[in-house]
Amino acid sequence: MTKKADVLLGLQWGDEGKGKVVDVLTPRYDIVARFQGGPNAGHTLEFEGKKYVLRSIPSGIFQQGQINVIGGGVVLDPVLFRGEALELENSGTALRERLKISKKAHLILPTHRLLDAALEKAKGDTRIGTTGKGIGPTYTDKISRSGLRVGDILEDFPAKYAKARDRHIKRLESLGEKPDAATLEKLEKDWLEAIEYLRTYDLIDSEHYVNNALKEGKQILCEGAQGTMLDVDFGSYPYVTSSNTVTAGACTGLGLAPGRIGDVFGIFKAYCTRVGSGPFPTELHDATGARIRDLGHEYGAVTGRERRCGWIDLVALRYAIMINGVTQLIMMKSDVLDDFDTIKACTHYRLPDGTVTDCMPYSIDNAGIEPVYDTLPGWHTDMTGFTSESQFPKEFADYIAYLEKQLETPITIISIGPDRRQTIIRQK
Ligand code: GDP
Ligand code: IMO
Ligand code: MG
């Protein structure tokens, strides 16, 4: 019988812990497929005392036997991909036989990265705070129908590349950021070598691959990058990334019809973080925010930037659950709150005109949104060694029940530490 594909995606502003949970869930699946984003992602996995950060390669790669697919909705930087792949191969992870790359994925050129930096500079105070990986300019080329795709490297590639590069250089010139010839030559040489490396992988028509697999009864997990509040349509626009991070992005990014989507796992931290610029209603600028950052090691996996920290935002989470059709929730990093006297949860926003709402407004851009909080008791218990939910202290069990009621969705997995084993799958 034809199966449905499950989706796992972030409900906040990214870095919820997607990598860790995809790795934990992978043994249930035959295929893990990334559907959007690029090396702006940093998905961290920890097991057997080692830590790995994946950017473009799906987080199912460390388990045994599954096929991992880089889908057509992804943007791929060949240089970063080669670096990531070689590192994995050197650490003994079988890669080549287990990784397939969609011909429809778009290529990030060196000039896309230069454009990303130039456009950020031109924005001045209104800059997005991007990861600098060329994501925006690459998706811009895709939408304006002038991008280069992985499949293009198989035919007449040098001419296609030169055309795109020259167009980018003109644009850089218009921004006053013309790169010098030597820099460009070096970047280009490295990039073209990485294209040759990419050519040695299995480049596939991923939409056929995943649909045929479902028909054969295979189980697929679709892995998202970033988070719902960074979605280009539904996030805190314009402070977002340039792809659809939501469930619909799994449909367009992999060629799955909406009816082929099964469970949607929505993942969130027991608090909230954001990296880069843009609105963040529950952000804490005080000692509590700094404490969460320290305890949660909230520094970016890709850029090392400090993550902004705050309390959990149930207004944003309800919105994300609605947009994604989340069927199961996964709560991460609850251990970070193990030693707090009280914990706050934002249930409503008070808008600048005094209205109180539990519904995400058109814009959360203007300061002046005031979070309305419930305060809950902390649990003062080190949960990092727990193996069963029966060990949860009452206050923590109450916190879970409170969230499930507020969010009208069951929390089925709880993460209590970065390691693969520090994961509690709740009894249904
Ligand atoms: P992703 O981008 O969603 O995959 O998340 P990141 O890897 O960028 O950030 C999550 C960080 O939290 C990583 O450093 C993980 O190792 C770590 N982490 C994941 N789950 C937990 C948890 O339950 N507790 C703690 N303390 N750390 C966690
Ligand atoms: P993962 O998959 C957190 C943020 C950037 C910036 C905005 C746009 O690890 O959760 P971009 O480079 O995409 O043009 O930057 O989006 N951002 C992320 N924040 N986690 C991520 O990925 C992110 N990817 C992009 O900080 O604010
Ligand atoms: Mg991350």
Coordinates of C-alpha atoms and ligand atoms in Angstrom, one line a residue:
M1 CA 0.0 0.0 0.0
T2 CA 1.3 3.5 -0.8
K3 CA 2.6 5.1 2.3
K4 CA 2.6 8.7 3.4
A5 CA 5.7 10.7 4.3
D6 CA 6.1 12.1 7.7
V7 CA 7.6 15.6 8.2
L8 CA 9.7 17.0 11.0
L9 CA 10.2 20.7 11.2
G10 CA 10.9 23.6 13.5
L11 CA 8.1 25.7 15.0
Q12 CA 10.2 28.6 16.3
W13 CA 13.1 30.6 14.8
G14 CA 15.3 27.6 14.1
D15 CA 17.8 25.6 16.1
E16 CA 15.0 23.8 18.0
G17 CA 17.0 20.5 17.9
K18 CA 15.8 19.1 14.5
G19 CA 19.1 17.3 13.8
K20 CA 19.1 15.4 17.1
V21 CA 15.5 14.2 16.8
V22 CA 15.8 13.2 13.1
D23 CA 18.7 11.0 14.1
V24 CA 16.7 9.5 16.9
L25 CA 13.7 8.8 14.7
T26 CA 15.6 7.6 11.6
P27 CA 15.5 3.8 12.6
R28 CA 11.7 4.0 12.0
Y29 CA 12.3 5.0 8.4
D30 CA 13.9 3.8 5.1
I31 CA 14.6 7.3 3.7
V32 CA 15.4 10.7 5.2
A33 CA 15.0 13.7 2.9
R34 CA 15.9 17.3 3.4
F35 CA 13.4 19.5 1.6
Q36 CA 14.6 23.1 1.8
G37 CA 17.2 25.6 3.0
G38 CA 20.9 25.1 2.5
P39 CA 24.1 25.5 4.5
N40 CA 22.5 28.3 6.6
A41 CA 21.3 25.3 8.6
G42 CA 23.4 23.8 11.3
H43 CA 21.9 20.5 12.7
T44 CA 23.8 19.1 15.7
L45 CA 23.9 15.4 16.6
E46 CA 25.6 13.9 19.6
F47 CA 26.3 10.3 20.3
E48 CA 29.1 8.1 21.7
G49 CA 30.8 11.2 23.1
K50 CA 31.1 12.8 19.7
K51 CA 29.4 15.8 18.2
Y52 CA 28.6 16.5 14.5
V53 CA 27.1 19.5 12.8
L54 CA 25.4 18.9 9.5
R55 CA 24.5 21.7 7.1
S56 CA 23.3 20.1 3.8
I57 CA 23.4 16.4 4.4
P58 CA 20.3 15.0 6.1
S59 CA 20.5 14.0 9.7
G60 CA 19.7 10.4 9.0
I61 CA 23.2 9.7 7.8
F62 CA 24.6 8.3 11.0
Q63 CA 22.1 5.5 11.4
Q64 CA 22.5 2.3 9.5
G65 CA 21.0 1.5 6.2
Q66 CA 18.8 4.4 5.4
I67 CA 19.0 6.4 2.2
N68 CA 19.4 10.1 2.6
V69 CA 18.2 12.5 0.0
I70 CA 19.0 16.2 -0.6
G71 CA 15.8 17.3 -2.2
G72 CA 15.0 19.7 -5.0
G73 CA 13.9 22.5 -2.7
V74 CA 17.5 22.7 -1.2
V75 CA 20.2 25.2 -2.3
L76 CA 23.6 23.5 -2.3
D77 CA 27.0 25.1 -2.0
P78 CA 29.4 22.5 -3.7
V79 CA 32.4 23.7 -1.7
L80 CA 30.7 23.4 1.7
F81 CA 29.1 20.2 0.6
R82 CA 32.5 18.7 -0.3
G83 CA 33.9 19.8 3.1
E84 CA 31.0 18.3 5.0
A85 CA 31.1 15.0 3.0
L86 CA 34.8 14.5 3.3
E87 CA 34.7 15.1 7.0
L88 CA 32.0 12.4 7.3
E89 CA 33.9 10.0 5.1
N90 CA 37.1 10.6 7.1
S91 CA 35.2 9.8 10.3
G92 CA 34.2 6.5 8.9
T93 CA 30.6 7.2 7.9
A94 CA 29.6 5.4 4.7
L95 CA 28.2 8.2 2.5
R96 CA 28.4 7.7 -1.2
E97 CA 26.1 4.6 -1.3
R98 CA 23.6 6.2 1.0
L99 CA 23.3 9.8 -0.2
K100 CA 21.4 10.9 -3.3
I101 CA 21.1 14.5 -4.5
S102 CA 18.2 16.0 -6.5
K103 CA 19.0 17.4 -9.9
K104 CA 16.5 20.1 -9.2
A105 CA 18.4 21.5 -6.2
H106 CA 19.8 25.0 -7.0
L107 CA 23.5 25.7 -6.8
I108 CA 25.0 28.4 -4.6
L109 CA 27.7 30.2 -6.6
P110 CA 30.7 32.0 -4.9
T111 CA 29.1 35.3 -6.3
H112 CA 25.9 34.5 -4.5
R113 CA 27.8 34.7 -1.2
L114 CA 29.4 38.0 -2.2
L115 CA 25.9 39.3 -3.1
D116 CA 24.6 38.2 0.2
A117 CA 27.2 40.2 2.0
A118 CA 26.8 43.2 -0.3
L119 CA 23.0 43.3 0.1
E120 CA 23.3 43.0 3.9
K121 CA 25.8 45.9 3.9
A122 CA 23.5 48.0 1.7
K123 CA 20.6 47.4 4.1
G124 CA 22.6 49.0 7.0
D125 CA 20.4 49.2 10.1
T126 CA 17.7 47.1 8.6
R127 CA 20.0 44.1 7.7
I128 CA 18.5 40.7 8.3
G129 CA 21.6 39.3 10.0
T130 CA 21.8 36.4 7.5
T131 CA 24.2 33.5 7.8
G132 CA 26.2 34.9 4.9
K133 CA 25.9 31.7 2.9
G134 CA 24.3 33.2 -0.2
I135 CA 20.9 31.8 0.6
G136 CA 18.8 34.9 -0.4
P137 CA 20.5 35.6 -3.7
T138 CA 20.3 31.9 -4.7
Y139 CA 16.6 31.6 -4.1
T140 CA 16.2 35.0 -5.8
D141 CA 17.8 33.6 -8.9
K142 CA 15.6 30.5 -8.7
I143 CA 12.4 32.6 -8.5
S144 CA 13.5 35.0 -11.2
R145 CA 14.2 31.9 -13.4
S146 CA 17.9 32.4 -13.8
G147 CA 19.3 29.9 -11.3
L148 CA 21.7 27.0 -12.0
R149 CA 20.6 23.6 -10.9
V150 CA 22.6 20.5 -9.9
G151 CA 21.3 18.8 -13.1
D152 CA 22.9 21.6 -15.1
I153 CA 26.4 20.4 -14.3
L154 CA 25.7 17.4 -16.6
E155 CA 25.5 19.4 -19.8
D156 CA 27.1 22.6 -21.2
F157 CA 27.9 23.8 -17.7
P158 CA 30.9 26.2 -18.2
A159 CA 28.8 28.5 -20.5
K160 CA 25.8 28.5 -18.1
Y161 CA 28.1 29.2 -15.1
A162 CA 29.9 32.1 -16.9
K163 CA 26.6 33.7 -17.8
A164 CA 25.4 33.6 -14.2
R165 CA 28.7 34.8 -12.8
D166 CA 28.9 37.8 -15.2
R167 CA 25.4 38.8 -14.3
H168 CA 26.3 38.6 -10.6
I169 CA 29.4 40.7 -11.1
K170 CA 27.4 43.4 -12.8
R171 CA 25.0 43.4 -9.8
L172 CA 28.0 43.6 -7.4
E173 CA 29.4 46.5 -9.3
S174 CA 26.1 48.3 -9.1
L175 CA 26.3 47.9 -5.3
G176 CA 29.9 49.2 -5.3
E177 CA 31.3 45.8 -4.3
K178 CA 33.2 44.6 -7.4
P179 CA 35.4 41.7 -6.3
D180 CA 39.1 41.8 -7.3
A181 CA 40.1 39.4 -10.1
A182 CA 42.5 37.4 -7.9
T183 CA 39.9 36.7 -5.2
L184 CA 37.3 35.8 -7.8
E185 CA 39.7 33.5 -9.6
K186 CA 40.5 31.6 -6.4
L187 CA 36.9 31.2 -5.4
E188 CA 36.0 30.1 -8.8
K189 CA 38.7 27.5 -9.1
D190 CA 37.8 26.0 -5.7
W191 CA 34.1 26.0 -6.7
L192 CA 34.7 24.3 -10.1
E193 CA 36.7 21.6 -8.4
A194 CA 33.9 21.0 -5.9
I195 CA 31.5 20.7 -8.9
E196 CA 33.7 17.9 -10.2
Y197 CA 33.4 16.3 -6.7
L198 CA 29.6 16.7 -6.7
R199 CA 29.5 15.0 -10.1
T200 CA 30.7 11.7 -8.5
Y201 CA 27.5 11.4 -6.5
D202 CA 24.2 9.9 -7.5
L203 CA 22.3 12.8 -8.9
I204 CA 18.6 11.8 -9.2
D205 CA 15.1 13.0 -10.1
S206 CA 14.1 13.1 -6.5
E207 CA 10.4 13.6 -7.1
H208 CA 10.2 10.2 -8.9
Y209 CA 12.5 8.6 -6.3
V210 CA 10.4 9.5 -3.3
N211 CA 7.0 8.8 -4.9
N212 CA 8.2 5.4 -6.1
A213 CA 9.6 4.6 -2.7
L214 CA 6.2 5.4 -1.1
K215 CA 4.4 3.2 -3.6
E216 CA 6.8 0.4 -2.7
G217 CA 5.7 0.8 0.9
K218 CA 8.8 2.6 2.1
Q219 CA 8.7 5.0 5.1
I220 CA 10.0 8.5 4.5
L221 CA 10.9 11.2 7.0
C222 CA 11.2 14.7 5.5
E223 CA 13.6 16.9 7.4
G224 CA 13.1 20.7 7.6
A225 CA 15.6 23.4 8.2
Q226 CA 15.2 26.7 9.9
G227 CA 11.8 27.2 11.6
T228 CA 8.2 28.3 10.9
M229 CA 8.9 31.9 12.2
L230 CA 11.6 32.1 9.5
D231 CA 9.3 31.0 6.7
V232 CA 9.4 33.4 3.8
D233 CA 5.5 33.6 3.7
F234 CA 4.5 33.1 7.3
G235 CA 7.5 34.1 9.4
S236 CA 8.4 37.5 10.8
Y237 CA 8.8 39.0 7.3
P238 CA 11.2 40.5 6.1
Y239 CA 13.4 39.1 8.9
V240 CA 13.1 35.6 7.5
T241 CA 15.0 33.1 5.3
S242 CA 14.2 32.7 1.6
S243 CA 12.4 29.4 1.6
N244 CA 9.2 27.7 2.8
T245 CA 10.2 26.1 6.0
V246 CA 6.6 24.9 6.7
T247 CA 4.9 21.5 5.8
A248 CA 4.0 22.9 2.3
G249 CA 7.7 23.3 1.7
A250 CA 8.1 19.5 2.0
C251 CA 5.5 19.1 -0.8
T252 CA 7.2 21.6 -3.2
G253 CA 10.7 20.7 -2.1
L254 CA 10.3 17.0 -2.7
G255 CA 7.4 16.7 -5.1
L256 CA 5.0 15.2 -2.7
A257 CA 1.3 15.8 -3.2
P258 CA -0.4 17.3 0.0
G259 CA -2.4 14.0 0.4
R260 CA 0.9 12.1 0.7
I261 CA 1.8 13.9 3.9
G262 CA 1.3 11.7 7.1
D263 CA 2.4 12.8 10.5
V264 CA 3.8 16.2 11.1
F265 CA 6.3 16.4 14.0
G266 CA 6.5 20.0 15.2
I267 CA 9.6 20.6 17.3
F268 CA 10.1 23.4 19.9
K269 CA 12.4 24.3 22.8
A270 CA 10.9 24.6 26.3
Y271 CA 11.9 28.3 25.9
C272 CA 12.6 30.3 22.8
T273 CA 15.7 31.6 20.9
R274 CA 16.4 33.6 17.8
V275 CA 19.7 34.4 15.9
G276 CA 20.0 37.4 13.6
S277 CA 17.8 40.5 13.5
G278 CA 14.1 40.8 13.7
P279 CA 11.2 40.9 16.2
F280 CA 11.1 38.5 19.1
P281 CA 8.3 39.4 21.5
T282 CA 9.4 37.3 24.5
E283 CA 13.1 38.1 24.3
L284 CA 14.7 38.6 27.7
H285 CA 17.4 41.3 27.9
D286 CA 18.0 40.6 31.6
A287 CA 20.0 38.1 33.7
T288 CA 17.4 35.4 33.1
G289 CA 17.9 35.6 29.3
A290 CA 21.7 35.4 29.9
R291 CA 21.2 32.4 32.2
I292 CA 19.2 30.5 29.6
R293 CA 21.9 31.3 27.1
D294 CA 24.6 30.0 29.3
L295 CA 22.7 26.8 30.5
G296 CA 21.5 26.1 26.9
H297 CA 24.8 26.9 25.3
E298 CA 22.9 29.1 22.9
Y299 CA 25.5 30.0 20.4
G300 CA 24.9 29.4 16.6
A301 CA 26.1 26.1 15.2
V302 CA 27.0 27.8 11.9
T303 CA 28.2 31.3 12.7
G304 CA 29.0 31.0 16.5
R305 CA 26.7 34.1 17.0
E306 CA 25.0 34.5 20.4
R307 CA 21.4 33.4 20.2
R308 CA 18.9 35.8 21.7
C309 CA 16.9 34.0 24.4
G310 CA 13.5 34.4 26.0
W311 CA 10.4 32.5 27.4
I312 CA 8.3 30.2 25.3
D313 CA 5.8 32.0 23.0
L314 CA 2.5 30.1 22.8
V315 CA 1.0 32.6 20.5
A316 CA 3.7 31.9 17.9
L317 CA 3.5 28.1 18.6
R318 CA -0.2 28.0 18.1
Y319 CA 0.2 29.8 14.8
A320 CA 3.0 27.4 13.7
I321 CA 0.9 24.4 14.7
M322 CA -2.0 25.7 12.5
I323 CA 0.2 26.6 9.5
N324 CA 1.9 23.2 9.5
G325 CA -0.9 20.9 10.5
V326 CA 1.2 19.5 13.4
T327 CA 0.0 16.2 14.6
Q328 CA 2.6 15.5 17.3
L329 CA 4.8 17.9 19.3
I330 CA 8.4 17.3 20.4
M331 CA 9.8 19.4 23.3
M332 CA 13.5 20.0 23.4
K333 CA 16.0 21.3 26.0
S334 CA 13.7 21.0 28.9
D335 CA 16.8 20.2 31.0
V336 CA 17.9 23.8 30.5
L337 CA 15.1 24.9 32.8
D338 CA 15.8 22.2 35.4
D339 CA 16.9 24.7 38.1
F340 CA 14.5 27.7 37.8
D341 CA 12.2 28.8 40.6
T342 CA 9.5 29.8 38.1
I343 CA 8.9 29.4 34.4
K344 CA 6.9 31.8 32.2
A345 CA 4.8 31.0 29.2
C346 CA 3.5 33.8 26.9
T347 CA -0.2 33.1 26.3
H348 CA -1.3 36.4 24.6
Y349 CA 0.1 39.6 23.1
R350 CA -1.0 43.0 24.3
L351 CA -0.9 45.1 21.2
P352 CA 0.1 48.8 21.1
D353 CA -3.6 49.8 21.0
G354 CA -4.2 47.9 24.2
T355 CA -6.0 44.9 22.6
V356 CA -5.1 41.5 24.0
T357 CA -5.0 38.7 21.5
D358 CA -3.9 35.0 21.4
C359 CA -3.7 35.2 17.6
M360 CA -0.6 36.1 15.6
P361 CA -1.0 39.6 14.2
Y362 CA -0.1 40.7 10.7
S363 CA 3.2 42.1 11.9
I364 CA 5.1 41.7 15.2
D365 CA 7.6 44.1 13.8
N366 CA 6.9 47.2 15.8
A367 CA 8.2 47.2 19.3
G368 CA 5.2 47.8 21.6
I369 CA 4.0 44.2 21.6
E370 CA 3.8 43.2 25.3
P371 CA 3.7 39.5 26.1
V372 CA 1.1 38.4 28.6
Y373 CA 2.6 35.6 30.8
D374 CA 1.4 32.7 32.9
T375 CA 3.9 31.8 35.6
L376 CA 4.4 28.2 36.5
P377 CA 6.5 26.6 39.3
G378 CA 9.9 25.2 38.4
W379 CA 10.9 21.6 39.2
H380 CA 14.4 22.0 40.7
T381 CA 15.4 18.5 39.5
D382 CA 18.2 17.3 37.3
M383 CA 16.4 15.3 34.7
T384 CA 19.4 14.7 32.4
G385 CA 19.8 11.0 33.4
F386 CA 16.1 10.1 33.3
T387 CA 15.0 7.2 31.2
S388 CA 11.2 7.2 31.6
E389 CA 8.5 9.8 32.0
S390 CA 7.5 8.1 35.3
Q391 CA 10.5 9.8 36.8
F392 CA 9.3 13.3 35.9
P393 CA 8.7 15.5 39.0
K394 CA 5.1 16.6 39.4
E395 CA 5.9 20.3 38.4
F396 CA 7.4 19.1 35.1
A397 CA 4.5 16.7 34.4
D398 CA 2.2 19.6 35.1
Y399 CA 4.2 21.9 32.7
I400 CA 3.7 19.3 29.9
A401 CA 0.0 19.0 30.6
Y402 CA -0.3 22.8 30.6
L403 CA 1.4 23.1 27.2
E404 CA -0.7 20.3 25.7
K405 CA -3.8 22.0 26.8
Q406 CA -2.7 25.4 25.6
L407 CA -1.5 24.0 22.2
E408 CA -4.3 21.4 21.8
T409 CA -1.7 18.9 20.5
P410 CA 0.0 15.9 22.2
I411 CA 3.7 16.2 23.2
T412 CA 5.0 12.7 22.3
I413 CA 8.8 13.1 22.7
I414 CA 10.7 15.0 25.3
S415 CA 14.4 15.7 25.0
I416 CA 16.4 16.1 28.2
G417 CA 20.0 16.6 26.9
P418 CA 21.9 16.8 23.7
D419 CA 22.8 13.1 23.5
R420 CA 20.9 10.7 21.3
R421 CA 20.0 8.6 24.4
Q422 CA 18.7 11.6 26.4
T423 CA 15.3 11.3 24.7
I424 CA 12.0 10.2 26.3
I425 CA 9.4 8.7 23.9
R426 CA 6.2 9.0 25.8
Q427 CA 3.7 6.2 26.0
K428 CA 0.7 6.9 23.8
Ligands
GDP1 P1 18.7 22.3 14.8 O1 19.3 23.4 13.9 O2 17.2 22.4 15.0 O3 19.1 20.9 14.4 O4 19.3 22.6 16.2 P2 20.9 23.0 16.5 O5 21.7 21.8 16.4 O6 21.3 24.3 15.8 O7 20.8 23.5 18.0 C1 20.3 22.7 19.0 C2 21.4 22.6 20.1 O8 20.9 22.1 21.3 C3 22.6 21.7 19.7 O9 23.8 22.2 20.3 C4 22.2 20.4 20.3 O10 23.3 19.5 20.6 C5 21.5 20.8 21.6 N1 20.4 20.0 22.1 C6 19.5 19.3 21.4 N2 18.6 18.8 22.3 C7 18.9 19.2 23.5 C8 18.4 18.9 24.8 O11 17.3 18.3 25.0 N3 19.1 19.5 25.9 C9 20.2 20.2 25.7 N4 20.8 20.7 26.8 N5 20.7 20.4 24.5 C10 20.1 19.9 23.4
IMO2 P1 18.6 25.6 11.4 O1 18.2 24.7 10.3 C1 18.5 29.7 13.1 C2 18.3 33.0 10.2 C3 19.5 33.9 10.1 C4 18.8 35.2 9.7 C5 17.7 34.7 8.8 C6 18.1 34.7 7.3 O2 20.0 25.3 12.0 O3 17.5 25.8 12.4 P2 19.7 33.3 5.7 O4 21.2 33.1 5.8 O5 18.8 32.1 5.7 O6 19.4 34.3 4.6 O7 19.4 34.2 7.1 O8 17.5 33.3 9.1 N1 18.6 31.5 10.0 C7 18.6 30.6 11.0 N2 18.5 30.8 12.3 N3 18.7 28.4 12.6 C8 18.8 28.2 11.2 O9 18.9 27.0 10.7 C9 18.9 29.4 10.4 N4 19.0 29.6 9.1 C10 18.9 30.9 8.9 O10 20.2 34.0 11.3 O11 18.2 35.8 10.8
MG3 MG 20.7 24.9 13.8

